[in-house]
PDB file of C-alpha atoms and ligand atoms in Angstrom:
ATOM      1  CA  MET A1001    -211.000-124.587 -50.091  1.00  0.00           C
ATOM      2  CA  SER A1002    -209.817-122.208 -47.401  1.00  0.00           C
ATOM      3  CA  ASN A1003    -206.465-120.573 -47.796  1.00  0.00           C
ATOM      4  CA  ASP A1004    -204.577-117.823 -45.988  1.00  0.00           C
ATOM      5  CA  HIS A1005    -206.752-115.160 -47.523  1.00  0.00           C
ATOM      6  CA  GLU A1006    -210.092-116.793 -46.914  1.00  0.00           C
ATOM      7  CA  PRO A1007    -210.775-117.174 -43.213  1.00  0.00           C
ATOM      8  CA  LEU A1008    -212.494-120.275 -41.879  1.00  0.00           C
ATOM      9  CA  ALA A1009    -214.543-117.982 -39.661  1.00  0.00           C
ATOM     10  CA  THR A1010    -214.688-114.383 -38.505  1.00  0.00           C
ATOM     11  CA  GLY A1011    -215.951-112.383 -35.553  1.00  0.00           C
ATOM     12  CA  SER A1012    -216.114-108.730 -34.665  1.00  0.00           C
ATOM     13  CA  ALA A1013    -217.219-106.458 -31.852  1.00  0.00           C
ATOM     14  CA  ALA A1014    -217.811-102.729 -31.457  1.00  0.00           C
ATOM     15  CA  GLY A1015    -216.038-100.350 -29.120  1.00  0.00           C
ATOM     16  CA  LYS A1016    -218.035 -98.466 -26.536  1.00  0.00           C
ATOM     17  CA  ILE A1017    -218.481 -95.178 -24.771  1.00  0.00           C
ATOM     18  CA  ILE A1018    -219.876 -94.533 -21.346  1.00  0.00           C
ATOM     19  CA  LEU A1019    -222.556 -91.856 -21.610  1.00  0.00           C
ATOM     20  CA  PHE A1020    -223.171 -91.445 -17.882  1.00  0.00           C
ATOM     21  CA  GLY A1021    -222.033 -92.962 -14.614  1.00  0.00           C
ATOM     22  CA  GLU A1022    -218.422 -94.143 -14.975  1.00  0.00           C
ATOM     23  CA  HIS A1023    -216.612 -94.767 -11.693  1.00  0.00           C
ATOM     24  CA  ALA A1024    -219.840 -94.471  -9.646  1.00  0.00           C
ATOM     25  CA  VAL A1025    -220.884 -97.700 -11.412  1.00  0.00           C
ATOM     26  CA  VAL A1026    -218.068 -99.527  -9.609  1.00  0.00           C
ATOM     27  CA  TYR A1027    -219.882 -98.602  -6.361  1.00  0.00           C
ATOM     28  CA  GLY A1028    -223.300 -99.896  -7.366  1.00  0.00           C
ATOM     29  CA  ARG A1029    -224.766 -96.810  -9.034  1.00  0.00           C
ATOM     30  CA  PRO A1030    -226.350 -97.077 -12.491  1.00  0.00           C
ATOM     31  CA  ALA A1031    -224.509 -96.176 -15.681  1.00  0.00           C
ATOM     32  CA  ILE A1032    -225.428 -95.886 -19.343  1.00  0.00           C
ATOM     33  CA  ALA A1033    -223.125 -97.056 -22.100  1.00  0.00           C
ATOM     34  CA  ALA A1034    -223.495 -97.339 -25.855  1.00  0.00           C
ATOM     35  CA  PRO A1035    -221.640 -99.157 -28.614  1.00  0.00           C
ATOM     36  CA  VAL A1036    -219.551 -97.246 -31.150  1.00  0.00           C
ATOM     37  CA  GLN A1037    -220.130 -99.002 -34.447  1.00  0.00           C
ATOM     38  CA  GLN A1038    -217.487 -96.916 -36.229  1.00  0.00           C
ATOM     39  CA  LEU A1039    -214.702 -98.419 -34.107  1.00  0.00           C
ATOM     40  CA  ARG A1040    -214.473-102.199 -34.166  1.00  0.00           C
ATOM     41  CA  ALA A1041    -212.194-105.123 -33.349  1.00  0.00           C
ATOM     42  CA  TYR A1042    -211.989-108.044 -35.798  1.00  0.00           C
ATOM     43  CA  ALA A1043    -210.811-111.632 -35.524  1.00  0.00           C
ATOM     44  CA  GLU A1044    -210.264-114.088 -38.378  1.00  0.00           C
ATOM     45  CA  ILE A1045    -209.562-117.776 -38.103  1.00  0.00           C
ATOM     46  CA  HIS A1046    -207.169-119.394 -40.555  1.00  0.00           C
ATOM     47  CA  PRO A1047    -205.959-122.977 -40.642  1.00  0.00           C
ATOM     48  CA  GLY A1048    -202.593-123.416 -38.932  1.00  0.00           C
ATOM     49  CA  ARG A1049    -200.321-125.971 -37.311  1.00  0.00           C
ATOM     50  CA  LYS A1050    -201.059-125.008 -33.711  1.00  0.00           C
ATOM     51  CA  CYS A1051    -203.264-122.597 -31.838  1.00  0.00           C
ATOM     52  CA  GLN A1052    -201.740-119.155 -32.288  1.00  0.00           C
ATOM     53  CA  VAL A1053    -202.998-115.615 -32.010  1.00  0.00           C
ATOM     54  CA  VAL A1054    -201.523-113.047 -34.364  1.00  0.00           C
ATOM     55  CA  ALA A1055    -202.127-109.616 -32.823  1.00  0.00           C
ATOM     56  CA  VAL A1056    -201.475-107.493 -35.897  1.00  0.00           C
ATOM     57  CA  ASP A1057    -201.573-104.077 -34.181  1.00  0.00           C
ATOM     58  CA  LEU A1058    -199.236-105.205 -31.408  1.00  0.00           C
ATOM     59  CA  ASN A1059    -196.939-107.008 -33.817  1.00  0.00           C
ATOM     60  CA  ARG A1060    -197.118-110.095 -31.610  1.00  0.00           C
ATOM     61  CA  VAL A1061    -197.658-113.786 -32.169  1.00  0.00           C
ATOM     62  CA  ILE A1062    -198.965-115.638 -29.141  1.00  0.00           C
ATOM     63  CA  ASP A1063    -198.688-119.402 -28.800  1.00  0.00           C
ATOM     64  CA  VAL A1064    -201.833-120.068 -26.786  1.00  0.00           C
ATOM     65  CA  ALA A1065    -200.624-123.304 -25.154  1.00  0.00           C
ATOM     66  CA  GLU A1066    -197.470-121.602 -23.887  1.00  0.00           C
ATOM     67  CA  ALA A1067    -198.723-118.091 -23.118  1.00  0.00           C
ATOM     68  CA  PRO A1068    -198.657-116.974 -19.482  1.00  0.00           C
ATOM     69  CA  GLU A1069    -201.902-117.176 -17.537  1.00  0.00           C
ATOM     70  CA  ASP A1070    -202.315-113.422 -17.508  1.00  0.00           C
ATOM     71  CA  ASP A1071    -202.203-113.000 -21.276  1.00  0.00           C
ATOM     72  CA  PRO A1072    -205.696-111.637 -22.030  1.00  0.00           C
ATOM     73  CA  ILE A1073    -206.107-112.926 -25.582  1.00  0.00           C
ATOM     74  CA  ALA A1074    -204.757-116.391 -24.758  1.00  0.00           C
ATOM     75  CA  LEU A1075    -207.117-116.480 -21.766  1.00  0.00           C
ATOM     76  CA  MET A1076    -210.071-115.690 -24.038  1.00  0.00           C
ATOM     77  CA  VAL A1077    -209.145-118.564 -26.369  1.00  0.00           C
ATOM     78  CA  ARG A1078    -208.718-120.985 -23.466  1.00  0.00           C
ATOM     79  CA  LEU A1079    -212.006-119.929 -21.867  1.00  0.00           C
ATOM     80  CA  ALA A1080    -213.924-120.351 -25.121  1.00  0.00           C
ATOM     81  CA  CYS A1081    -212.446-123.798 -25.770  1.00  0.00           C
ATOM     82  CA  HIS A1082    -213.084-124.870 -22.191  1.00  0.00           C
ATOM     83  CA  GLU A1083    -216.691-123.647 -22.372  1.00  0.00           C
ATOM     84  CA  LEU A1084    -217.259-125.718 -25.511  1.00  0.00           C
ATOM     85  CA  GLY A1085    -215.376-128.788 -24.241  1.00  0.00           C
ATOM     86  CA  ARG A1086    -212.840-128.555 -27.111  1.00  0.00           C
ATOM     87  CA  SER A1087    -209.094-128.811 -27.076  1.00  0.00           C
ATOM     88  CA  LEU A1088    -207.050-125.939 -28.534  1.00  0.00           C
ATOM     89  CA  PRO A1089    -207.627-126.056 -32.302  1.00  0.00           C
ATOM     90  CA  PRO A1090    -204.795-125.828 -34.884  1.00  0.00           C
ATOM     91  CA  TRP A1091    -205.863-122.338 -35.940  1.00  0.00           C
ATOM     92  CA  ARG A1092    -204.160-119.020 -36.506  1.00  0.00           C
ATOM     93  CA  ILE A1093    -206.432-116.380 -35.014  1.00  0.00           C
ATOM     94  CA  VAL A1094    -205.631-113.016 -36.586  1.00  0.00           C
ATOM     95  CA  ILE A1095    -206.759-109.977 -34.608  1.00  0.00           C
ATOM     96  CA  ARG A1096    -207.012-106.353 -35.711  1.00  0.00           C
ATOM     97  CA  SER A1097    -208.664-103.407 -34.087  1.00  0.00           C
ATOM     98  CA  ASP A1098    -209.401 -99.812 -34.936  1.00  0.00           C
ATOM     99  CA  ILE A1099    -210.199 -99.019 -31.308  1.00  0.00           C
ATOM    100  CA  PRO A1100    -207.397 -97.086 -29.597  1.00  0.00           C
ATOM    101  CA  MET A1101    -206.047 -98.895 -26.528  1.00  0.00           C
ATOM    102  CA  ALA A1102    -206.179 -97.550 -22.960  1.00  0.00           C
ATOM    103  CA  ALA A1103    -208.490 -94.799 -24.162  1.00  0.00           C
ATOM    104  CA  GLY A1104    -211.776 -95.644 -22.417  1.00  0.00           C
ATOM    105  CA  LEU A1105    -213.296 -97.100 -25.570  1.00  0.00           C
ATOM    106  CA  GLY A1106    -213.509-100.720 -24.506  1.00  0.00           C
ATOM    107  CA  SER A1107    -210.729-102.009 -26.738  1.00  0.00           C
ATOM    108  CA  GLY A1108    -209.802-104.920 -24.440  1.00  0.00           C
ATOM    109  CA  ALA A1109    -213.401-106.108 -24.173  1.00  0.00           C
ATOM    110  CA  ALA A1110    -214.015-105.721 -27.910  1.00  0.00           C
ATOM    111  CA  ILE A1111    -210.888-107.695 -28.836  1.00  0.00           C
ATOM    112  CA  ALA A1112    -211.900-110.460 -26.438  1.00  0.00           C
ATOM    113  CA  ALA A1113    -215.490-110.519 -27.749  1.00  0.00           C
ATOM    114  CA  ALA A1114    -214.365-110.558 -31.393  1.00  0.00           C
ATOM    115  CA  THR A1115    -211.975-113.435 -30.642  1.00  0.00           C
ATOM    116  CA  ALA A1116    -214.674-115.427 -28.855  1.00  0.00           C
ATOM    117  CA  ARG A1117    -217.161-114.822 -31.679  1.00  0.00           C
ATOM    118  CA  ALA A1118    -214.668-116.007 -34.300  1.00  0.00           C
ATOM    119  CA  LEU A1119    -213.950-119.168 -32.274  1.00  0.00           C
ATOM    120  CA  LEU A1120    -217.654-119.898 -31.826  1.00  0.00           C
ATOM    121  CA  ALA A1121    -218.179-119.433 -35.561  1.00  0.00           C
ATOM    122  CA  GLY A1122    -215.170-121.676 -36.257  1.00  0.00           C
ATOM    123  CA  PHE A1123    -216.640-124.426 -34.069  1.00  0.00           C
ATOM    124  CA  ARG A1124    -220.110-123.776 -35.578  1.00  0.00           C
ATOM    125  CA  VAL A1125    -221.724-123.261 -32.182  1.00  0.00           C
ATOM    126  CA  ASP A1126    -223.544-120.421 -30.519  1.00  0.00           C
ATOM    127  CA  LEU A1127    -223.708-119.205 -26.938  1.00  0.00           C
ATOM    128  CA  PRO A1128    -226.221-116.972 -25.184  1.00  0.00           C
ATOM    129  CA  LEU A1129    -225.052-113.353 -25.048  1.00  0.00           C
ATOM    130  CA  ALA A1130    -225.127-113.446 -21.247  1.00  0.00           C
ATOM    131  CA  ARG A1131    -222.594-116.306 -21.224  1.00  0.00           C
ATOM    132  CA  LEU A1132    -220.349-114.623 -23.769  1.00  0.00           C
ATOM    133  CA  SER A1133    -220.442-111.460 -21.671  1.00  0.00           C
ATOM    134  CA  GLU A1134    -219.399-113.436 -18.565  1.00  0.00           C
ATOM    135  CA  MET A1135    -216.424-114.877 -20.420  1.00  0.00           C
ATOM    136  CA  VAL A1136    -215.317-111.446 -21.622  1.00  0.00           C
ATOM    137  CA  TYR A1137    -215.699-110.249 -18.026  1.00  0.00           C
ATOM    138  CA  GLU A1138    -213.109-112.835 -16.940  1.00  0.00           C
ATOM    139  CA  VAL A1139    -210.669-111.300 -19.429  1.00  0.00           C
ATOM    140  CA  GLU A1140    -211.579-107.765 -18.325  1.00  0.00           C
ATOM    141  CA  LYS A1141    -210.437-108.681 -14.834  1.00  0.00           C
ATOM    142  CA  LEU A1142    -206.894-108.921 -16.167  1.00  0.00           C
ATOM    143  CA  HIS A1143    -207.117-105.403 -17.589  1.00  0.00           C
ATOM    144  CA  HIS A1144    -208.997-103.696 -14.780  1.00  0.00           C
ATOM    145  CA  GLY A1145    -208.570-105.576 -11.535  1.00  0.00           C
ATOM    146  CA  SER A1146    -212.174-105.208 -10.372  1.00  0.00           C
ATOM    147  CA  PRO A1147    -214.252-104.091 -13.344  1.00  0.00           C
ATOM    148  CA  SER A1148    -217.908-103.221 -12.917  1.00  0.00           C
ATOM    149  CA  GLY A1149    -218.831-105.349 -15.952  1.00  0.00           C
ATOM    150  CA  ILE A1150    -220.157-102.484 -18.038  1.00  0.00           C
ATOM    151  CA  ASP A1151    -217.585-102.814 -20.844  1.00  0.00           C
ATOM    152  CA  ASN A1152    -218.144-106.500 -21.548  1.00  0.00           C
ATOM    153  CA  THR A1153    -221.909-105.987 -21.365  1.00  0.00           C
ATOM    154  CA  VAL A1154    -222.230-103.193 -23.899  1.00  0.00           C
ATOM    155  CA  VAL A1155    -219.611-104.671 -26.207  1.00  0.00           C
ATOM    156  CA  VAL A1156    -221.335-108.064 -26.284  1.00  0.00           C
ATOM    157  CA  TYR A1157    -224.956-106.809 -26.472  1.00  0.00           C
ATOM    158  CA  GLU A1158    -224.041-104.038 -28.933  1.00  0.00           C
ATOM    159  CA  LYS A1159    -226.957-101.900 -27.789  1.00  0.00           C
ATOM    160  CA  PRO A1160    -227.268 -98.932 -25.438  1.00  0.00           C
ATOM    161  CA  VAL A1161    -227.517-100.469 -21.984  1.00  0.00           C
ATOM    162  CA  TRP A1162    -228.573 -99.444 -18.524  1.00  0.00           C
ATOM    163  CA  PHE A1163    -226.165-101.161 -16.241  1.00  0.00           C
ATOM    164  CA  VAL A1164    -226.156-101.749 -12.495  1.00  0.00           C
ATOM    165  CA  ARG A1165    -223.442-103.962 -11.116  1.00  0.00           C
ATOM    166  CA  GLY A1166    -224.762-107.370 -10.096  1.00  0.00           C
ATOM    167  CA  TRP A1167    -228.037-106.997 -12.037  1.00  0.00           C
ATOM    168  CA  PRO A1168    -228.883-108.263 -15.514  1.00  0.00           C
ATOM    169  CA  PRO A1169    -228.117-105.489 -18.024  1.00  0.00           C
ATOM    170  CA  GLU A1170    -231.105-103.722 -19.551  1.00  0.00           C
ATOM    171  CA  PRO A1171    -230.706-102.837 -23.220  1.00  0.00           C
ATOM    172  CA  PHE A1172    -233.096 -99.931 -23.804  1.00  0.00           C
ATOM    173  CA  ALA A1173    -234.795 -98.042 -26.615  1.00  0.00           C
ATOM    174  CA  THR A1174    -233.562 -94.783 -28.093  1.00  0.00           C
ATOM    175  CA  PRO A1175    -236.620 -93.557 -30.036  1.00  0.00           C
ATOM    176  CA  ARG A1176    -234.695 -90.527 -31.332  1.00  0.00           C
ATOM    177  CA  PRO A1177    -231.087 -91.176 -32.257  1.00  0.00           C
ATOM    178  CA  PHE A1178    -228.569 -88.556 -31.192  1.00  0.00           C
ATOM    179  CA  HIS A1179    -225.119 -87.604 -32.401  1.00  0.00           C
ATOM    180  CA  LEU A1180    -221.900 -87.551 -30.459  1.00  0.00           C
ATOM    181  CA  LEU A1181    -218.358 -86.605 -31.274  1.00  0.00           C
ATOM    182  CA  ILE A1182    -215.694 -88.672 -29.543  1.00  0.00           C
ATOM    183  CA  ALA A1183    -212.405 -86.822 -29.178  1.00  0.00           C
ATOM    184  CA  ASP A1184    -209.149 -88.415 -28.117  1.00  0.00           C
ATOM    185  CA  THR A1185    -206.721 -86.552 -25.847  1.00  0.00           C
ATOM    186  CA  GLY A1186    -204.041 -88.921 -27.140  1.00  0.00           C
ATOM    187  CA  ILE A1187    -203.014 -89.584 -23.539  1.00  0.00           C
ATOM    188  CA  PRO A1188    -203.176 -93.271 -22.649  1.00  0.00           C
ATOM    189  CA  SER A1189    -204.892 -93.873 -19.323  1.00  0.00           C
ATOM    190  CA  PRO A1190    -205.044 -97.457 -18.105  1.00  0.00           C
ATOM    191  CA  THR A1191    -208.356 -97.898 -16.341  1.00  0.00           C
ATOM    192  CA  ARG A1192    -206.939 -99.764 -13.369  1.00  0.00           C
ATOM    193  CA  PHE A1193    -204.915 -96.747 -12.142  1.00  0.00           C
ATOM    194  CA  ALA A1194    -207.825 -94.298 -12.211  1.00  0.00           C
ATOM    195  CA  VAL A1195    -210.097 -96.885 -10.564  1.00  0.00           C
ATOM    196  CA  ALA A1196    -207.487 -97.577  -7.859  1.00  0.00           C
ATOM    197  CA  ASP A1197    -207.028 -93.845  -7.127  1.00  0.00           C
ATOM    198  CA  VAL A1198    -210.768 -93.319  -6.761  1.00  0.00           C
ATOM    199  CA  ARG A1199    -210.895 -96.290  -4.410  1.00  0.00           C
ATOM    200  CA  ALA A1200    -208.083 -94.903  -2.249  1.00  0.00           C
ATOM    201  CA  ALA A1201    -209.796 -91.494  -2.088  1.00  0.00           C
ATOM    202  CA  TRP A1202    -213.146 -93.134  -1.244  1.00  0.00           C
ATOM    203  CA  GLN A1203    -211.508 -95.115   1.569  1.00  0.00           C
ATOM    204  CA  LYS A1204    -210.126 -91.882   3.040  1.00  0.00           C
ATOM    205  CA  ASP A1205    -213.386 -89.946   2.791  1.00  0.00           C
ATOM    206  CA  PRO A1206    -216.289 -92.325   2.205  1.00  0.00           C
ATOM    207  CA  VAL A1207    -219.026 -89.819   3.098  1.00  0.00           C
ATOM    208  CA  ARG A1208    -217.947 -87.276   0.501  1.00  0.00           C
ATOM    209  CA  TYR A1209    -217.392 -89.900  -2.193  1.00  0.00           C
ATOM    210  CA  GLU A1210    -220.652 -91.738  -1.562  1.00  0.00           C
ATOM    211  CA  ALA A1211    -222.472 -88.408  -1.949  1.00  0.00           C
ATOM    212  CA  LEU A1212    -220.701 -87.770  -5.279  1.00  0.00           C
ATOM    213  CA  PHE A1213    -221.572 -91.292  -6.466  1.00  0.00           C
ATOM    214  CA  ASP A1214    -225.224 -90.730  -5.476  1.00  0.00           C
ATOM    215  CA  ARG A1215    -225.395 -87.541  -7.505  1.00  0.00           C
ATOM    216  CA  ILE A1216    -223.855 -89.272 -10.519  1.00  0.00           C
ATOM    217  CA  GLY A1217    -226.344 -92.143 -10.166  1.00  0.00           C
ATOM    218  CA  ARG A1218    -229.270 -89.705 -10.138  1.00  0.00           C
ATOM    219  CA  ILE A1219    -227.949 -88.042 -13.292  1.00  0.00           C
ATOM    220  CA  ALA A1220    -227.795 -91.431 -15.036  1.00  0.00           C
ATOM    221  CA  ALA A1221    -231.411 -92.147 -14.041  1.00  0.00           C
ATOM    222  CA  GLU A1222    -232.594 -88.773 -15.323  1.00  0.00           C
ATOM    223  CA  ALA A1223    -230.629 -89.247 -18.547  1.00  0.00           C
ATOM    224  CA  ARG A1224    -232.305 -92.578 -19.188  1.00  0.00           C
ATOM    225  CA  ARG A1225    -235.740 -90.957 -18.933  1.00  0.00           C
ATOM    226  CA  HIS A1226    -234.721 -88.261 -21.415  1.00  0.00           C
ATOM    227  CA  ILE A1227    -233.315 -90.815 -23.863  1.00  0.00           C
ATOM    228  CA  GLU A1228    -236.387 -93.040 -23.666  1.00  0.00           C
ATOM    229  CA  HIS A1229    -238.662 -90.055 -24.303  1.00  0.00           C
ATOM    230  CA  GLY A1230    -236.569 -88.841 -27.224  1.00  0.00           C
ATOM    231  CA  ARG A1231    -235.515 -85.669 -25.403  1.00  0.00           C
ATOM    232  CA  SER A1232    -231.873 -85.969 -26.329  1.00  0.00           C
ATOM    233  CA  ALA A1233    -231.133 -82.207 -26.201  1.00  0.00           C
ATOM    234  CA  ASP A1234    -231.838 -82.373 -22.461  1.00  0.00           C
ATOM    235  CA  LEU A1235    -228.865 -84.687 -22.069  1.00  0.00           C
ATOM    236  CA  GLY A1236    -226.412 -81.804 -22.620  1.00  0.00           C
ATOM    237  CA  PRO A1237    -226.707 -80.139 -19.194  1.00  0.00           C
ATOM    238  CA  LEU A1238    -226.609 -83.577 -17.551  1.00  0.00           C
ATOM    239  CA  MET A1239    -223.345 -84.363 -19.327  1.00  0.00           C
ATOM    240  CA  ASP A1240    -221.870 -81.080 -18.088  1.00  0.00           C
ATOM    241  CA  GLU A1241    -222.977 -81.824 -14.535  1.00  0.00           C
ATOM    242  CA  ASN A1242    -221.629 -85.366 -14.704  1.00  0.00           C
ATOM    243  CA  GLN A1243    -218.306 -83.945 -15.901  1.00  0.00           C
ATOM    244  CA  GLN A1244    -218.114 -81.572 -12.909  1.00  0.00           C
ATOM    245  CA  LEU A1245    -218.691 -84.495 -10.566  1.00  0.00           C
ATOM    246  CA  LEU A1246    -216.034 -86.576 -12.326  1.00  0.00           C
ATOM    247  CA  ALA A1247    -213.614 -83.691 -11.858  1.00  0.00           C
ATOM    248  CA  LYS A1248    -214.478 -83.738  -8.140  1.00  0.00           C
ATOM    249  CA  LEU A1249    -213.704 -87.462  -8.083  1.00  0.00           C
ATOM    250  CA  GLY A1250    -210.248 -86.514  -9.385  1.00  0.00           C
ATOM    251  CA  VAL A1251    -210.384 -88.224 -12.770  1.00  0.00           C
ATOM    252  CA  SER A1252    -210.500 -85.260 -15.127  1.00  0.00           C
ATOM    253  CA  SER A1253    -207.369 -83.569 -16.506  1.00  0.00           C
ATOM    254  CA  PRO A1254    -206.428 -80.222 -18.069  1.00  0.00           C
ATOM    255  CA  GLU A1255    -206.571 -81.800 -21.547  1.00  0.00           C
ATOM    256  CA  LEU A1256    -210.054 -83.239 -20.976  1.00  0.00           C
ATOM    257  CA  GLU A1257    -211.283 -79.927 -19.554  1.00  0.00           C
ATOM    258  CA  ARG A1258    -209.846 -78.061 -22.521  1.00  0.00           C
ATOM    259  CA  LEU A1259    -211.625 -80.329 -25.019  1.00  0.00           C
ATOM    260  CA  CYS A1260    -214.931 -80.106 -23.120  1.00  0.00           C
ATOM    261  CA  ALA A1261    -214.725 -76.295 -22.988  1.00  0.00           C
ATOM    262  CA  ALA A1262    -213.839 -76.060 -26.686  1.00  0.00           C
ATOM    263  CA  ALA A1263    -216.762 -78.284 -27.654  1.00  0.00           C
ATOM    264  CA  ARG A1264    -219.243 -76.265 -25.596  1.00  0.00           C
ATOM    265  CA  ALA A1265    -217.916 -72.954 -26.928  1.00  0.00           C
ATOM    266  CA  ALA A1266    -218.350 -74.245 -30.486  1.00  0.00           C
ATOM    267  CA  GLY A1267    -221.995 -75.131 -29.903  1.00  0.00           C
ATOM    268  CA  ALA A1268    -222.048 -78.634 -28.378  1.00  0.00           C
ATOM    269  CA  LEU A1269    -225.047 -79.180 -26.096  1.00  0.00           C
ATOM    270  CA  GLY A1270    -222.886 -80.818 -23.445  1.00  0.00           C
ATOM    271  CA  ALA A1271    -219.540 -82.552 -22.966  1.00  0.00           C
ATOM    272  CA  LYS A1272    -217.826 -84.929 -20.574  1.00  0.00           C
ATOM    273  CA  LEU A1273    -215.010 -87.419 -20.341  1.00  0.00           C
ATOM    274  CA  SER A1274    -215.949 -91.005 -21.144  1.00  0.00           C
ATOM    275  CA  GLY A1275    -214.438 -94.003 -19.390  1.00  0.00           C
ATOM    276  CA  ALA A1276    -211.746 -93.979 -16.769  1.00  0.00           C
ATOM    277  CA  GLY A1277    -210.636 -90.382 -17.368  1.00  0.00           C
ATOM    278  CA  ARG A1278    -207.237 -88.728 -16.745  1.00  0.00           C
ATOM    279  CA  GLY A1279    -206.626 -89.076 -20.480  1.00  0.00           C
ATOM    280  CA  GLY A1280    -208.453 -91.150 -23.048  1.00  0.00           C
ATOM    281  CA  ASN A1281    -211.548 -89.775 -24.703  1.00  0.00           C
ATOM    282  CA  MET A1282    -214.277 -87.221 -24.144  1.00  0.00           C
ATOM    283  CA  ILE A1283    -217.698 -87.075 -25.769  1.00  0.00           C
ATOM    284  CA  ALA A1284    -219.672 -84.067 -26.955  1.00  0.00           C
ATOM    285  CA  LEU A1285    -223.390 -84.032 -27.752  1.00  0.00           C
ATOM    286  CA  VAL A1286    -224.002 -82.199 -31.029  1.00  0.00           C
ATOM    287  CA  GLU A1287    -226.906 -81.325 -33.259  1.00  0.00           C
ATOM    288  CA  PRO A1288    -226.184 -82.684 -36.756  1.00  0.00           C
ATOM    289  CA  GLU A1289    -225.756 -79.200 -38.252  1.00  0.00           C
ATOM    290  CA  LYS A1290    -223.110 -78.290 -35.631  1.00  0.00           C
ATOM    291  CA  ARG A1291    -221.012 -81.428 -36.118  1.00  0.00           C
ATOM    292  CA  ALA A1292    -218.421 -79.890 -38.439  1.00  0.00           C
ATOM    293  CA  GLN A1293    -217.785 -76.773 -36.376  1.00  0.00           C
ATOM    294  CA  VAL A1294    -217.498 -78.662 -33.084  1.00  0.00           C
ATOM    295  CA  LYS A1295    -215.190 -81.223 -34.673  1.00  0.00           C
ATOM    296  CA  GLN A1296    -212.997 -78.406 -35.975  1.00  0.00           C
ATOM    297  CA  ALA A1297    -212.905 -76.778 -32.534  1.00  0.00           C
ATOM    298  CA  LEU A1298    -211.915 -80.070 -30.890  1.00  0.00           C
ATOM    299  CA  LEU A1299    -209.063 -80.583 -33.331  1.00  0.00           C
ATOM    300  CA  ALA A1300    -207.933 -76.984 -32.838  1.00  0.00           C
ATOM    301  CA  ALA A1301    -207.975 -77.574 -29.057  1.00  0.00           C
ATOM    302  CA  GLY A1302    -205.578 -80.497 -29.416  1.00  0.00           C
ATOM    303  CA  ALA A1303    -207.746 -83.579 -30.020  1.00  0.00           C
ATOM    304  CA  LYS A1304    -205.664 -86.281 -31.678  1.00  0.00           C
ATOM    305  CA  ARG A1305    -208.679 -87.635 -33.492  1.00  0.00           C
ATOM    306  CA  VAL A1306    -212.406 -87.094 -33.564  1.00  0.00           C
ATOM    307  CA  VAL A1307    -214.897 -89.849 -34.394  1.00  0.00           C
ATOM    308  CA  GLU A1308    -218.575 -89.203 -35.082  1.00  0.00           C
ATOM    309  CA  THR A1309    -221.121 -91.668 -33.846  1.00  0.00           C
ATOM    310  CA  LYS A1310    -224.874 -91.924 -33.625  1.00  0.00           C
ATOM    311  CA  VAL A1311    -226.513 -93.505 -30.590  1.00  0.00           C
ATOM    312  CA  ALA A1312    -229.528 -95.372 -31.906  1.00  0.00           C
TER     313      ALA A1312
HETATM  314  O1  LIG B 875    -212.669 -99.081 -19.643  1.00  0.00           O
HETATM  315  P1  LIG B 875    -213.008 -97.671 -19.397  1.00  0.00           P
HETATM  316  O2  LIG B 875    -211.828 -96.770 -19.384  1.00  0.00           O
HETATM  317  O3  LIG B 875    -214.147 -97.201 -20.230  1.00  0.00           O
HETATM  318  O4  LIG B 875    -213.527 -97.520 -17.890  1.00  0.00           O
HETATM  319  C1  LIG B 875    -214.541 -98.282 -17.403  1.00  0.00           C
HETATM  320  C2  LIG B 875    -215.408 -97.491 -16.536  1.00  0.00           C
HETATM  321  C3  LIG B 875    -215.085 -97.424 -15.071  1.00  0.00           C
HETATM  322  O5  LIG B 875    -216.314 -97.110 -14.439  1.00  0.00           O
HETATM  323  C4  LIG B 875    -214.090 -96.306 -14.792  1.00  0.00           C
HETATM  324  C5  LIG B 875    -214.522 -98.718 -14.509  1.00  0.00           C
HETATM  325  C6  LIG B 875    -215.515 -99.864 -14.487  1.00  0.00           C
HETATM  326  O6  LIG B 875    -215.067-101.001 -14.262  1.00  0.00           O
HETATM  327  O7  LIG B 875    -216.729 -99.650 -14.676  1.00  0.00           O
END
């Protein structure tokens, strides 16, 4: 028998980082993203009287039938039920996440994907990953306005992916895993504002911005070759160069620059912001034996938290 403590079904999804190519990816250039297994969102389904979402971290209970159209979690539930030809089930969907919000780590996409996976498991059906990713993309639109689709893709496929807007994502091999530290500035930075500012700047000076996007796209292509050939140390200088270009796009910040400089000074092979920028998180490429000293330096430079992850 199921009771409150034993879910009828569960689902989860990993957070993500963008290794190369954020912002330029919105304009058709390639980007590389990877899941962060250490940071996940979870959804559990319990029997209930009506279809409700309990968002534990937000301290909110959402009645799906009555929620406004722009409520992202309610939209995910409605989309999943519609896709499966089911009416809203009498379930309490309990959601938790250890992914910080508005921090460039894909929390919105991961919560949506975890919710959809729990619903699919509850209905005992499966969907192709491509379809699940499309559904999460619909929810991402509420968060981002005009997302490139990279977040939903990497969160749903849970593999490093090469992503070009409008093309099928290409999960790719990482023959030699590499280690990253992810450090949080603690400054929330909703993606839609940074994306809108880049768009306004691009509209004013398209030639300059297109050139910056081209350079970022070439870095992503070179990075992919290094990753596929197991030359992960060569990614460091590319991360530094990508960071300089992001600063030129106007999406870095003094806090992000400080964390990148501290990581490099402590022995990281390279460092850059990850995601929308302005605040949120940065990533530093580290050899395993340097992890502790770089982590210490990041904390000393003001990082609110540092997570270690391995891209494999
Ligand atoms: O969700 P974030 O903060 O990781 O940003 C997504 C990356 C952007 O390129 C800035 C936007 C997009 O839609 O790809």
